[in-house]
């Protein structure tokens, strides 16, 4: 689909006023619109959310998973968020900054934010512009263990003008910043600002926010309970409480959904083996929604064998990807070669298609000097082509996929050992500090809905090497660094598309990771639970629980 070229001024107007679906890069969510219709909200009751991984990170600025984000959306607020239609909706901000209303300079560098009045923190303290400034300053504090500084690092002269207004300057135009801020939760200055060390503050285990629900309690290994915030500044919440129940065994998770003990089974979704039975359950809705997550085999380029491109190519050729998706996932996922979801304006559908060719894989390894040893496992210069693969323990479909992958790679003389662990362990420093060799994982590479992937592939975003970001692959490429810089500064969407399509081509050519599929998450919800609405612009479909309620 052709997209008209946008001037810099037009881009800034559109990105802030017309929503990200066309201007910043959101994807329309037409199939989900009908889910928003329903009866008038009724207050009361609770919802029990069944999840397979335990939330453990409650400071929303620190590195966490989509399971943690499910909690963050309830406790905290952003300046604005992106809804299921791809529209930017003001939250703590009174309005979206645009050139027309004086909130943005024509060159995109000066931002003036007007805040909603009358907002309070859960402890009753008034929310002010000082909290926003503190949050942005904390993100850029080099001693703080932040999730991501991309975009924020460009901030200069963050100035509080009044309790309900602040201003900042960007060192240079940064097209994705509107989207970055849609996922930047604001934290309280009056609490964290008094902590000796924000990294270890009591706040991190008993958070205080401005969101629709307040912290109740956490029972480690069991649940997190949140209570209604009666002073919430927006619509809702209608529920009295929300319980996130952690059940790592996905068979047990489904069993409790089937019996009615769980009201919403999301995030990890229904396992394919239960799909047919679940659709026949009375008083349930089963929703299949394409998600921005891309399932892939993450390779640590700091592990010597994976630094050899021939090894990465051979592993990809040896994967019987299509057969695995059919056998285990019943053909649900969408095969992909890119980290950008299908349907996104930046998606490149011309990337080389995967082929299953073990003979070609063997020939590649032979040519690269990886020759079979006495035990059949290839080696080069005394190094065996052997490595571990990890994923979250208890994920039956992934564990089955690992077994098939192990067989595929054993056929070409590669030894893969399975080494799984609980989600709270694997997605901690093991993943964040690149302590793994290979991991089976699904990641959302977008920033909100923007295709900027600086946190994922920039050489400055490698946590294990002192960088701030999510490049746990430890991948370095000067051309990629240059394209990332150009893409973040460019305001013309047509030009940005070309930049990001070139990036996709390089990432696919280099096989930074081995792409498998774009996720289609099948979630289950009780029929009378109203307001649930999948959102491809968020990493958790719990994003709008403030609007959920039980119909009569």
Short mmCIF file of C-alpha atoms in Angstrom, two decimals:
data_model
loop_
_atom_site.label_atom_id
_atom_site.label_comp_id
_atom_site.label_asym_id
_atom_site.label_seq_id
_atom_site.Cartn_x
_atom_site.Cartn_y
_atom_site.Cartn_z
CA UNK A 1 0.00 0.00 0.00
CA UNK A 2 1.41 3.36 -0.98
CA UNK A 3 1.68 5.97 1.76
CA UNK A 4 1.98 9.62 0.75
CA UNK A 5 5.11 11.48 1.71
CA UNK A 6 4.66 13.68 4.78
CA UNK A 7 6.41 16.94 5.39
CA UNK A 8 8.14 17.36 8.74
CA UNK A 9 5.44 19.76 9.91
CA UNK A 10 2.59 17.51 8.72
CA UNK A 11 4.16 14.49 10.39
CA UNK A 12 4.32 16.22 13.75
CA UNK A 13 0.71 17.36 13.51
CA UNK A 14 -0.51 13.93 12.52
CA UNK A 15 1.58 11.98 14.99
CA UNK A 16 0.21 13.95 17.90
CA UNK A 17 -3.34 14.64 16.81
CA UNK A 18 -4.51 11.99 14.38
CA UNK A 19 -3.07 8.94 16.13
CA UNK A 20 -0.19 6.67 15.33
CA UNK A 21 -2.03 4.28 13.02
CA UNK A 22 -1.16 6.29 9.93
CA UNK A 23 1.56 8.66 11.02
CA UNK A 24 3.75 7.03 13.63
CA UNK A 25 3.29 3.42 12.69
CA UNK A 26 0.40 1.86 14.56
CA UNK A 27 -1.57 -0.95 12.98
CA UNK A 28 -5.30 -0.70 12.57
CA UNK A 29 -7.23 -3.05 14.78
CA UNK A 30 -10.47 -3.23 12.81
CA UNK A 31 -11.30 -6.86 13.75
CA UNK A 32 -11.23 -5.91 17.43
CA UNK A 33 -13.65 -2.97 17.29
CA UNK A 34 -16.73 -5.12 17.90
CA UNK A 35 -15.28 -6.36 21.17
CA UNK A 36 -15.59 -2.87 22.65
CA UNK A 37 -19.38 -2.76 22.19
CA UNK A 38 -21.63 -3.91 25.02
CA UNK A 39 -23.88 -2.92 27.88
CA UNK A 40 -23.45 0.00 30.24
CA UNK A 41 -20.69 -0.54 32.84
CA UNK A 42 -21.72 -2.09 36.16
CA UNK A 43 -19.48 -1.55 39.21
CA UNK A 44 -18.31 -4.31 41.51
CA UNK A 45 -16.75 -7.74 41.55
CA UNK A 46 -13.28 -8.97 40.79
CA UNK A 47 -11.42 -10.57 37.92
CA UNK A 48 -8.93 -13.39 38.31
CA UNK A 49 -6.29 -13.33 35.59
CA UNK A 50 -4.46 -16.58 34.95
CA UNK A 51 -0.83 -16.20 33.87
CA UNK A 52 1.98 -18.70 33.40
CA UNK A 53 4.90 -16.49 34.48
CA UNK A 54 5.21 -14.69 37.78
CA UNK A 55 5.39 -10.87 37.75
CA UNK A 56 8.40 -9.81 39.78
CA UNK A 57 9.29 -6.25 38.67
CA UNK A 58 6.94 -3.58 40.03
CA UNK A 59 8.96 -0.44 39.29
CA UNK A 60 7.72 0.30 35.74
CA UNK A 61 10.97 1.97 34.69
CA UNK A 62 13.10 -1.11 35.34
CA UNK A 63 13.66 -4.10 33.00
CA UNK A 64 10.59 -6.35 33.06
CA UNK A 65 8.49 -8.71 30.98
CA UNK A 66 5.03 -8.38 29.44
CA UNK A 67 3.74 -10.13 32.59
CA UNK A 68 5.13 -7.28 34.65
CA UNK A 69 3.59 -4.81 32.21
CA UNK A 70 0.18 -6.33 32.90
CA UNK A 71 0.62 -5.07 36.48
CA UNK A 72 2.12 -1.72 35.47
CA UNK A 73 -0.91 -0.76 33.39
CA UNK A 74 -3.10 -1.08 36.48
CA UNK A 75 -0.89 0.77 38.96
CA UNK A 76 0.59 3.55 36.86
CA UNK A 77 -0.30 6.06 34.18
CA UNK A 78 1.48 7.42 31.12
CA UNK A 79 1.19 10.88 29.61
CA UNK A 80 -0.80 9.22 26.82
CA UNK A 81 -1.34 5.70 25.52
CA UNK A 82 -2.13 4.02 22.22
CA UNK A 83 -5.50 2.27 22.08
CA UNK A 84 -6.54 -0.77 20.05
CA UNK A 85 -7.41 1.39 17.04
CA UNK A 86 -3.93 2.95 17.01
CA UNK A 87 -5.19 6.27 18.35
CA UNK A 88 -3.11 8.25 20.84
CA UNK A 89 -5.25 9.02 23.90
CA UNK A 90 -4.25 11.62 26.53
CA UNK A 91 -4.01 10.28 30.09
CA UNK A 92 -1.91 12.31 32.52
CA UNK A 93 -1.53 14.89 29.79
CA UNK A 94 -4.53 17.20 29.36
CA UNK A 95 -4.04 17.16 25.60
CA UNK A 96 -1.62 15.82 23.03
CA UNK A 97 1.14 18.28 22.11
CA UNK A 98 0.82 19.47 18.51
CA UNK A 99 2.22 22.26 16.40
CA UNK A 100 -1.28 23.73 16.20
CA UNK A 101 -1.80 23.99 19.98
CA UNK A 102 1.72 25.18 20.70
CA UNK A 103 2.82 21.92 22.29
CA UNK A 104 5.43 21.16 19.61
CA UNK A 105 7.83 23.35 17.72
CA UNK A 106 7.77 22.97 13.94
CA UNK A 107 11.12 21.14 13.98
CA UNK A 108 9.92 18.66 16.62
CA UNK A 109 12.55 19.62 19.20
CA UNK A 110 10.66 21.75 21.74
CA UNK A 111 7.85 20.02 23.62
CA UNK A 112 5.44 21.78 25.98
CA UNK A 113 3.20 19.40 27.97
CA UNK A 114 0.03 20.53 29.71
CA UNK A 115 -1.09 18.13 32.42
CA UNK A 116 -4.47 17.03 33.68
CA UNK A 117 -5.47 18.76 36.92
CA UNK A 118 -6.78 17.05 40.04
CA UNK A 119 -4.78 13.81 39.68
CA UNK A 120 -3.51 12.24 42.91
CA UNK A 121 -1.14 9.44 43.76
CA UNK A 122 -2.57 6.42 45.56
CA UNK A 123 -1.43 7.86 48.89
CA UNK A 124 -3.39 11.08 48.25
CA UNK A 125 -0.41 13.27 47.30
CA UNK A 126 -1.16 15.57 44.33
CA UNK A 127 0.45 14.62 41.02
CA UNK A 128 2.40 17.50 39.43
CA UNK A 129 4.81 18.31 36.65
CA UNK A 130 7.64 17.73 39.15
CA UNK A 131 6.79 14.00 39.03
CA UNK A 132 7.15 13.93 35.25
CA UNK A 133 10.47 15.77 35.41
CA UNK A 134 11.69 13.44 38.17
CA UNK A 135 10.72 10.39 36.09
CA UNK A 136 12.57 11.62 33.02
CA UNK A 137 15.61 12.62 35.06
CA UNK A 138 15.65 9.23 36.79
CA UNK A 139 15.53 7.41 33.46
CA UNK A 140 18.64 9.33 32.42
CA UNK A 141 20.45 8.78 35.73
CA UNK A 142 23.42 6.54 34.79
CA UNK A 143 23.27 4.85 38.20
CA UNK A 144 19.65 3.78 37.78
CA UNK A 145 18.86 0.33 36.40
CA UNK A 146 16.50 1.53 33.70
CA UNK A 147 14.76 -0.56 31.08
CA UNK A 148 15.51 1.74 28.17
CA UNK A 149 16.97 5.22 27.60
CA UNK A 150 16.43 5.36 23.84
CA UNK A 151 14.82 8.70 23.01
CA UNK A 152 14.98 9.86 26.61
CA UNK A 153 18.73 10.35 26.32
CA UNK A 154 18.04 13.20 23.88
CA UNK A 155 16.24 15.24 26.55
CA UNK A 156 17.69 18.61 27.44
CA UNK A 157 16.46 21.34 29.80
CA UNK A 158 13.46 19.58 31.30
CA UNK A 159 11.80 22.53 33.03
CA UNK A 160 8.73 22.76 35.26
CA UNK A 161 6.75 25.85 34.27
CA UNK A 162 3.84 25.25 36.68
CA UNK A 163 2.40 22.33 38.62
CA UNK A 164 0.40 21.41 35.51
CA UNK A 165 2.92 22.30 32.81
CA UNK A 166 6.47 21.47 31.81
CA UNK A 167 8.73 21.84 28.82
CA UNK A 168 11.78 20.13 27.39
CA UNK A 169 14.06 20.30 24.38
CA UNK A 170 15.31 17.33 22.36
CA UNK A 171 18.92 17.52 21.26
CA UNK A 172 17.67 16.51 17.81
CA UNK A 173 14.32 15.52 16.29
CA UNK A 174 13.34 11.98 17.26
CA UNK A 175 10.34 10.65 15.35
CA UNK A 176 9.54 7.71 17.69
CA UNK A 177 9.42 9.79 20.89
CA UNK A 178 5.64 10.16 20.93
CA UNK A 179 5.39 6.38 20.86
CA UNK A 180 8.17 5.94 23.45
CA UNK A 181 6.27 8.18 25.87
CA UNK A 182 3.12 6.09 25.39
CA UNK A 183 4.93 3.33 27.27
CA UNK A 184 6.75 5.51 29.82
CA UNK A 185 4.98 5.19 33.17
CA UNK A 186 5.34 8.15 35.54
CA UNK A 187 6.64 7.46 39.06
CA UNK A 188 6.27 9.56 42.26
CA UNK A 189 9.00 12.05 43.12
CA UNK A 190 7.82 12.37 46.72
CA UNK A 191 8.55 8.67 47.35
CA UNK A 192 11.36 7.55 45.04
CA UNK A 193 13.07 10.93 45.26
CA UNK A 194 13.64 10.37 48.98
CA UNK A 195 15.11 6.88 48.55
CA UNK A 196 18.82 6.39 49.17
CA UNK A 197 18.94 4.18 46.08
CA UNK A 198 15.97 3.97 43.65
CA UNK A 199 17.27 0.58 42.51
CA UNK A 200 16.55 -0.97 45.92
CA UNK A 201 13.86 1.36 47.29
CA UNK A 202 10.92 -0.14 49.25
CA UNK A 203 8.74 1.38 46.50
CA UNK A 204 9.93 -1.38 44.17
CA UNK A 205 8.06 -4.00 46.19
CA UNK A 206 5.11 -1.84 47.32
CA UNK A 207 4.53 0.59 44.44
CA UNK A 208 2.41 3.74 44.52
CA UNK A 209 1.00 5.07 41.27
CA UNK A 210 -1.81 7.12 39.76
CA UNK A 211 -3.41 4.18 37.95
CA UNK A 212 -6.92 2.70 38.23
CA UNK A 213 -5.90 0.13 40.84
CA UNK A 214 -3.81 0.32 44.02
CA UNK A 215 -1.29 -2.15 45.38
CA UNK A 216 -2.86 -4.80 47.60
CA UNK A 217 -0.42 -7.60 48.23
CA UNK A 218 1.92 -10.05 46.61
CA UNK A 219 2.15 -13.68 47.65
CA UNK A 220 5.39 -14.85 46.08
CA UNK A 221 4.88 -17.82 43.82
CA UNK A 222 1.11 -17.45 43.97
CA UNK A 223 -0.55 -14.12 43.15
CA UNK A 224 -0.59 -10.34 43.03
CA UNK A 225 -3.75 -8.60 44.29
CA UNK A 226 -4.71 -5.06 43.30
CA UNK A 227 -7.55 -2.97 44.76
CA UNK A 228 -9.77 -0.38 43.11
CA UNK A 229 -8.51 3.20 43.20
CA UNK A 230 -11.65 5.23 44.05
CA UNK A 231 -9.83 8.49 43.27
CA UNK A 232 -8.80 7.48 39.74
CA UNK A 233 -8.74 10.43 37.34
CA UNK A 234 -10.13 8.62 34.28
CA UNK A 235 -13.11 6.47 33.36
CA UNK A 236 -13.49 3.54 35.72
CA UNK A 237 -12.33 1.37 37.22
CA UNK A 238 -15.51 -0.65 37.58
CA UNK A 239 -14.00 -3.73 39.21
CA UNK A 240 -13.33 -3.77 42.96
CA UNK A 241 -10.15 -5.78 42.58
CA UNK A 242 -7.96 -7.69 40.15
CA UNK A 243 -6.01 -10.83 41.03
CA UNK A 244 -3.11 -12.00 38.85
CA UNK A 245 -2.76 -15.69 39.67
CA UNK A 246 0.53 -17.35 38.73
CA UNK A 247 0.22 -20.95 37.51
CA UNK A 248 3.38 -22.12 35.69
CA UNK A 249 1.89 -25.45 34.57
CA UNK A 250 -0.16 -24.52 31.53
CA UNK A 251 -2.31 -27.65 31.75
CA UNK A 252 -3.34 -26.62 35.24
CA UNK A 253 -3.80 -23.05 34.02
CA UNK A 254 -6.27 -24.21 31.37
CA UNK A 255 -7.98 -26.58 33.80
CA UNK A 256 -8.75 -23.66 36.11
CA UNK A 257 -10.09 -21.62 33.19
CA UNK A 258 -12.29 -24.53 32.16
CA UNK A 259 -13.62 -24.96 35.70
CA UNK A 260 -14.35 -21.24 36.01
CA UNK A 261 -11.76 -20.44 38.69
CA UNK A 262 -10.00 -18.17 36.20
CA UNK A 263 -11.94 -15.42 34.45
CA UNK A 264 -9.35 -14.39 31.89
CA UNK A 265 -6.54 -16.52 30.52
CA UNK A 266 -4.16 -14.22 28.72
CA UNK A 267 -0.58 -13.24 27.96
CA UNK A 268 0.66 -16.79 27.43
CA UNK A 269 -2.68 -17.72 25.87
CA UNK A 270 -4.37 -21.06 25.39
CA UNK A 271 -2.07 -23.86 24.39
CA UNK A 272 -2.98 -25.28 20.94
CA UNK A 273 -3.81 -28.70 22.42
CA UNK A 274 -6.73 -27.15 24.34
CA UNK A 275 -8.05 -24.96 21.54
CA UNK A 276 -10.90 -27.17 20.25
CA UNK A 277 -12.18 -28.04 23.72
CA UNK A 278 -12.00 -24.42 24.87
CA UNK A 279 -14.14 -23.22 21.97
CA UNK A 280 -16.87 -25.64 23.01
CA UNK A 281 -16.98 -24.41 26.61
CA UNK A 282 -20.23 -22.63 27.55
CA UNK A 283 -20.15 -18.96 28.55
CA UNK A 284 -16.64 -18.39 27.19
CA UNK A 285 -15.18 -16.29 24.42
CA UNK A 286 -12.04 -17.51 22.68
CA UNK A 287 -10.27 -14.73 20.79
CA UNK A 288 -7.42 -15.25 18.32
CA UNK A 289 -5.53 -12.00 17.92
CA UNK A 290 -2.35 -11.36 15.91
CA UNK A 291 0.23 -9.96 18.30
CA UNK A 292 3.39 -7.92 17.70
CA UNK A 293 5.51 -10.67 19.24
CA UNK A 294 7.97 -12.48 16.97
CA UNK A 295 8.94 -15.97 18.08
CA UNK A 296 12.60 -16.59 17.38
CA UNK A 297 15.74 -18.35 18.48
CA UNK A 298 17.90 -15.69 20.11
CA UNK A 299 21.60 -16.26 19.53
CA UNK A 300 24.27 -14.76 21.77
CA UNK A 301 26.89 -13.43 19.35
CA UNK A 302 29.33 -13.28 22.24
CA UNK A 303 29.33 -17.11 22.19
CA UNK A 304 32.14 -18.00 19.78
CA UNK A 305 30.36 -20.47 17.44
CA UNK A 306 27.52 -17.99 16.82
CA UNK A 307 29.97 -15.29 15.76
CA UNK A 308 30.44 -17.41 12.61
CA UNK A 309 27.73 -16.45 10.11
CA UNK A 310 28.02 -19.84 8.40
CA UNK A 311 26.91 -21.50 11.65
CA UNK A 312 23.89 -19.23 11.91
CA UNK A 313 22.97 -19.89 8.28
CA UNK A 314 23.35 -23.65 8.69
CA UNK A 315 21.19 -23.71 11.80
CA UNK A 316 18.47 -21.82 9.95
CA UNK A 317 18.58 -24.13 6.95
CA UNK A 318 18.39 -27.18 9.20
CA UNK A 319 15.24 -25.96 11.00
CA UNK A 320 12.08 -27.71 9.79
CA UNK A 321 10.14 -24.61 10.74
CA UNK A 322 6.92 -25.13 8.84
CA UNK A 323 6.47 -28.73 10.02
CA UNK A 324 7.02 -27.64 13.62
CA UNK A 325 4.45 -24.85 13.41
CA UNK A 326 1.90 -27.25 11.95
CA UNK A 327 2.57 -30.12 14.35
CA UNK A 328 2.72 -28.16 17.60
CA UNK A 329 0.86 -24.92 16.95
CA UNK A 330 -1.75 -26.24 14.48
CA UNK A 331 -0.66 -23.63 11.95
CA UNK A 332 -1.81 -20.73 14.17
CA UNK A 333 1.31 -18.51 13.95
CA UNK A 334 2.24 -16.52 10.85
CA UNK A 335 5.58 -17.55 9.35
CA UNK A 336 7.88 -14.55 9.13
CA UNK A 337 11.38 -13.46 8.22
CA UNK A 338 11.20 -10.08 9.95
CA UNK A 339 11.01 -8.58 13.40
CA UNK A 340 8.32 -6.15 12.14
CA UNK A 341 4.77 -7.58 12.32
CA UNK A 342 2.84 -8.29 9.13
CA UNK A 343 0.54 -5.42 8.22
CA UNK A 344 2.76 -2.73 9.73
CA UNK A 345 3.55 0.15 7.38
CA UNK A 346 7.29 -0.59 7.65
CA UNK A 347 7.01 -4.36 7.06
CA UNK A 348 9.17 -5.68 4.19
CA UNK A 349 7.40 -8.58 2.49
CA UNK A 350 10.26 -9.10 0.04
CA UNK A 351 12.70 -10.76 2.43
CA UNK A 352 14.16 -14.15 1.42
CA UNK A 353 11.87 -17.01 2.43
CA UNK A 354 13.09 -19.75 4.72
CA UNK A 355 13.81 -23.15 3.21
CA UNK A 356 14.44 -26.43 5.01
CA UNK A 357 17.61 -27.86 3.44
CA UNK A 358 19.79 -30.03 5.74
CA UNK A 359 22.11 -30.96 2.86
CA UNK A 360 22.88 -27.30 2.18
CA UNK A 361 23.42 -26.77 5.91
CA UNK A 362 25.98 -29.58 6.04
CA UNK A 363 27.78 -28.22 2.98
CA UNK A 364 27.99 -24.75 4.57
CA UNK A 365 29.50 -26.14 7.75
CA UNK A 366 31.96 -28.30 5.82
CA UNK A 367 33.13 -25.30 3.83
CA UNK A 368 33.50 -23.22 7.01
CA UNK A 369 35.73 -25.88 8.60
CA UNK A 370 33.18 -27.30 11.06
CA UNK A 371 33.81 -31.00 10.50
CA UNK A 372 32.25 -34.05 12.23
CA UNK A 373 34.24 -35.46 15.15
CA UNK A 374 34.39 -39.05 16.36
CA UNK A 375 31.02 -38.64 18.13
CA UNK A 376 29.40 -37.12 15.06
CA UNK A 377 29.33 -33.60 16.52
CA UNK A 378 31.09 -31.02 14.42
CA UNK A 379 34.11 -29.15 15.72
CA UNK A 380 36.57 -26.53 14.59
CA UNK A 381 39.90 -25.64 16.16
CA UNK A 382 39.06 -27.87 19.12
CA UNK A 383 35.66 -26.22 19.74
CA UNK A 384 32.61 -28.49 19.52
CA UNK A 385 29.51 -27.13 17.84
CA UNK A 386 27.46 -27.64 21.00
CA UNK A 387 25.35 -25.18 22.97
CA UNK A 388 22.41 -24.83 25.32
CA UNK A 389 18.93 -23.63 24.48
CA UNK A 390 16.68 -22.19 27.18
CA UNK A 391 13.09 -21.04 27.58
CA UNK A 392 10.54 -20.69 30.36
CA UNK A 393 9.95 -23.98 32.16
CA UNK A 394 6.37 -25.23 31.93
CA UNK A 395 5.62 -24.03 28.40
CA UNK A 396 4.59 -27.33 26.84
CA UNK A 397 4.49 -26.12 23.24
CA UNK A 398 7.95 -24.58 23.46
CA UNK A 399 9.34 -27.64 25.19
CA UNK A 400 7.98 -29.78 22.36
CA UNK A 401 9.45 -27.35 19.83
CA UNK A 402 12.82 -27.64 21.55
CA UNK A 403 12.77 -31.42 21.19
CA UNK A 404 12.10 -31.18 17.46
CA UNK A 405 14.72 -28.48 17.04
CA UNK A 406 17.25 -30.65 18.87
CA UNK A 407 16.55 -33.43 16.37
CA UNK A 408 16.83 -31.09 13.37
CA UNK A 409 20.22 -29.84 14.47
CA UNK A 410 21.51 -33.25 15.55
CA UNK A 411 20.94 -34.37 11.96
CA UNK A 412 23.62 -31.92 10.75
CA UNK A 413 26.08 -32.67 13.54
CA UNK A 414 25.12 -29.98 16.05
CA UNK A 415 24.51 -30.78 19.72
CA UNK A 416 21.83 -28.72 21.48
CA UNK A 417 21.21 -29.26 25.19
CA UNK A 418 17.93 -28.07 26.70
CA UNK A 419 18.35 -26.01 29.87
CA UNK A 420 15.04 -24.45 30.90
CA UNK A 421 14.30 -22.44 34.02
CA UNK A 422 11.46 -20.48 35.67
CA UNK A 423 10.43 -17.28 33.91
CA UNK A 424 11.53 -15.10 36.85
CA UNK A 425 15.03 -16.55 36.49
CA UNK A 426 15.48 -16.74 32.74
CA UNK A 427 14.25 -13.21 32.04
CA UNK A 428 16.40 -11.70 34.76
CA UNK A 429 20.13 -11.20 34.34
CA UNK A 430 20.45 -14.51 32.49
CA UNK A 431 18.68 -12.83 29.55
CA UNK A 432 19.36 -9.18 30.23
CA UNK A 433 23.10 -9.64 30.72
CA UNK A 434 23.54 -12.14 27.85
CA UNK A 435 24.46 -15.05 30.09
CA UNK A 436 22.64 -17.44 27.74
CA UNK A 437 23.92 -19.22 24.64
CA UNK A 438 20.59 -19.50 22.82
CA UNK A 439 17.02 -18.83 23.93
CA UNK A 440 13.60 -19.60 22.50
CA UNK A 441 11.65 -16.38 23.01
CA UNK A 442 8.90 -14.16 21.61
CA UNK A 443 9.70 -10.45 21.59
CA UNK A 444 7.88 -7.26 20.67
CA UNK A 445 10.54 -5.27 18.82
CA UNK A 446 8.42 -2.15 18.36
CA UNK A 447 8.42 0.92 20.60
CA UNK A 448 4.71 1.33 21.17
CA UNK A 449 3.91 1.02 17.50
CA UNK A 450 7.02 2.68 16.08
CA UNK A 451 9.52 0.51 14.14
CA UNK A 452 12.60 2.11 15.66
CA UNK A 453 14.69 -0.82 16.93
CA UNK A 454 17.61 1.11 18.40
CA UNK A 455 17.15 -0.63 21.79
CA UNK A 456 17.37 -4.04 20.11
CA UNK A 457 20.18 -3.74 17.58
CA UNK A 458 22.28 -0.67 18.35
CA UNK A 459 25.86 -1.40 19.39
CA UNK A 460 25.29 1.11 22.21
CA UNK A 461 22.35 -0.88 23.59
CA UNK A 462 24.21 -4.00 24.79
CA UNK A 463 23.64 -4.31 28.58
CA UNK A 464 26.40 -6.90 28.98
CA UNK A 465 28.87 -4.33 27.59
CA UNK A 466 27.69 -1.37 29.64
CA UNK A 467 25.04 -0.12 27.25
CA UNK A 468 21.42 0.69 28.06
CA UNK A 469 18.93 -1.20 25.96
CA UNK A 470 17.75 -4.65 24.95
CA UNK A 471 20.49 -5.84 22.59
CA UNK A 472 21.11 -9.04 24.50
CA UNK A 473 22.23 -10.66 21.22
CA UNK A 474 25.43 -8.58 21.54
CA UNK A 475 25.11 -7.78 17.85
CA UNK A 476 27.28 -5.06 16.30
CA UNK A 477 27.04 -3.64 12.79
CA UNK A 478 28.20 -0.09 11.84
CA UNK A 479 25.75 0.10 8.92
CA UNK A 480 22.88 -0.81 11.24
CA UNK A 481 23.98 1.86 13.72
CA UNK A 482 23.96 4.46 10.95
CA UNK A 483 20.53 3.45 9.66
CA UNK A 484 19.08 3.50 13.17
CA UNK A 485 20.35 7.03 13.68
CA UNK A 486 18.94 8.20 10.33
CA UNK A 487 15.59 6.51 10.91
CA UNK A 488 15.07 8.11 14.29
CA UNK A 489 15.68 11.61 12.89
CA UNK A 490 13.70 11.30 9.69
CA UNK A 491 10.15 12.71 9.76
CA UNK A 492 9.02 11.65 6.27
CA UNK A 493 7.29 8.28 6.61
CA UNK A 494 8.07 7.17 3.05
CA UNK A 495 11.78 7.75 3.65
CA UNK A 496 11.55 6.05 7.04
CA UNK A 497 9.98 3.00 5.40
CA UNK A 498 12.96 2.60 3.09
CA UNK A 499 15.36 2.90 6.03
CA UNK A 500 13.54 0.32 8.14
CA UNK A 501 13.13 -2.05 5.22
CA UNK A 502 16.87 -1.89 4.64
CA UNK A 503 17.35 -2.65 8.34
CA UNK A 504 15.10 -5.70 8.03
CA UNK A 505 17.13 -6.89 5.06
CA UNK A 506 20.41 -6.64 6.99
CA UNK A 507 19.03 -8.33 10.11
CA UNK A 508 17.63 -11.15 7.93
CA UNK A 509 20.86 -11.47 5.91
CA UNK A 510 23.02 -11.52 9.05
CA UNK A 511 20.56 -13.84 10.84
CA UNK A 512 21.04 -11.90 14.04
CA UNK A 513 18.40 -14.30 15.39
CA UNK A 514 16.60 -17.19 13.72
CA UNK A 515 13.05 -15.98 12.95
CA UNK A 516 10.19 -18.42 13.39
CA UNK A 517 6.78 -16.76 13.40
CA UNK A 518 4.63 -13.84 14.36
CA UNK A 519 2.49 -14.82 17.31
CA UNK A 520 -1.24 -15.22 17.16
CA UNK A 521 -2.28 -15.35 20.81
CA UNK A 522 -5.48 -17.21 21.56
CA UNK A 523 -6.90 -15.91 24.81
CA UNK A 524 -9.91 -17.00 26.81
CA UNK A 525 -12.36 -14.77 28.65
CA UNK A 526 -15.69 -15.41 30.32
CA UNK A 527 -18.57 -14.25 28.14
CA UNK A 528 -19.97 -11.79 30.68
CA UNK A 529 -16.63 -10.08 31.25
CA UNK A 530 -17.01 -6.92 29.18
CA UNK A 531 -14.39 -4.45 27.97
CA UNK A 532 -11.61 -6.88 27.09
CA UNK A 533 -10.02 -5.65 23.88
CA UNK A 534 -6.81 -6.98 22.31
CA UNK A 535 -4.34 -4.25 21.47
CA UNK A 536 -1.44 -4.93 19.12
CA UNK A 537 0.11 -1.63 20.27
CA UNK A 538 0.63 -2.96 23.81
CA UNK A 539 2.57 -5.94 25.09
CA UNK A 540 -0.29 -6.96 27.38
CA UNK A 541 -4.01 -7.18 26.65
CA UNK A 542 -4.52 -6.13 30.26
CA UNK A 543 -3.81 -2.57 29.07
CA UNK A 544 -7.41 -1.34 29.63
CA UNK A 545 -8.64 -3.28 32.66
CA UNK A 546 -9.95 0.00 34.05
CA UNK A 547 -12.78 -0.42 31.50
CA UNK A 548 -13.57 -4.06 32.31
CA UNK A 549 -16.79 -4.97 34.13
CA UNK A 550 -19.21 -7.84 34.61
CA UNK A 551 -22.36 -7.62 32.50
CA UNK A 552 -25.66 -8.65 34.06
#
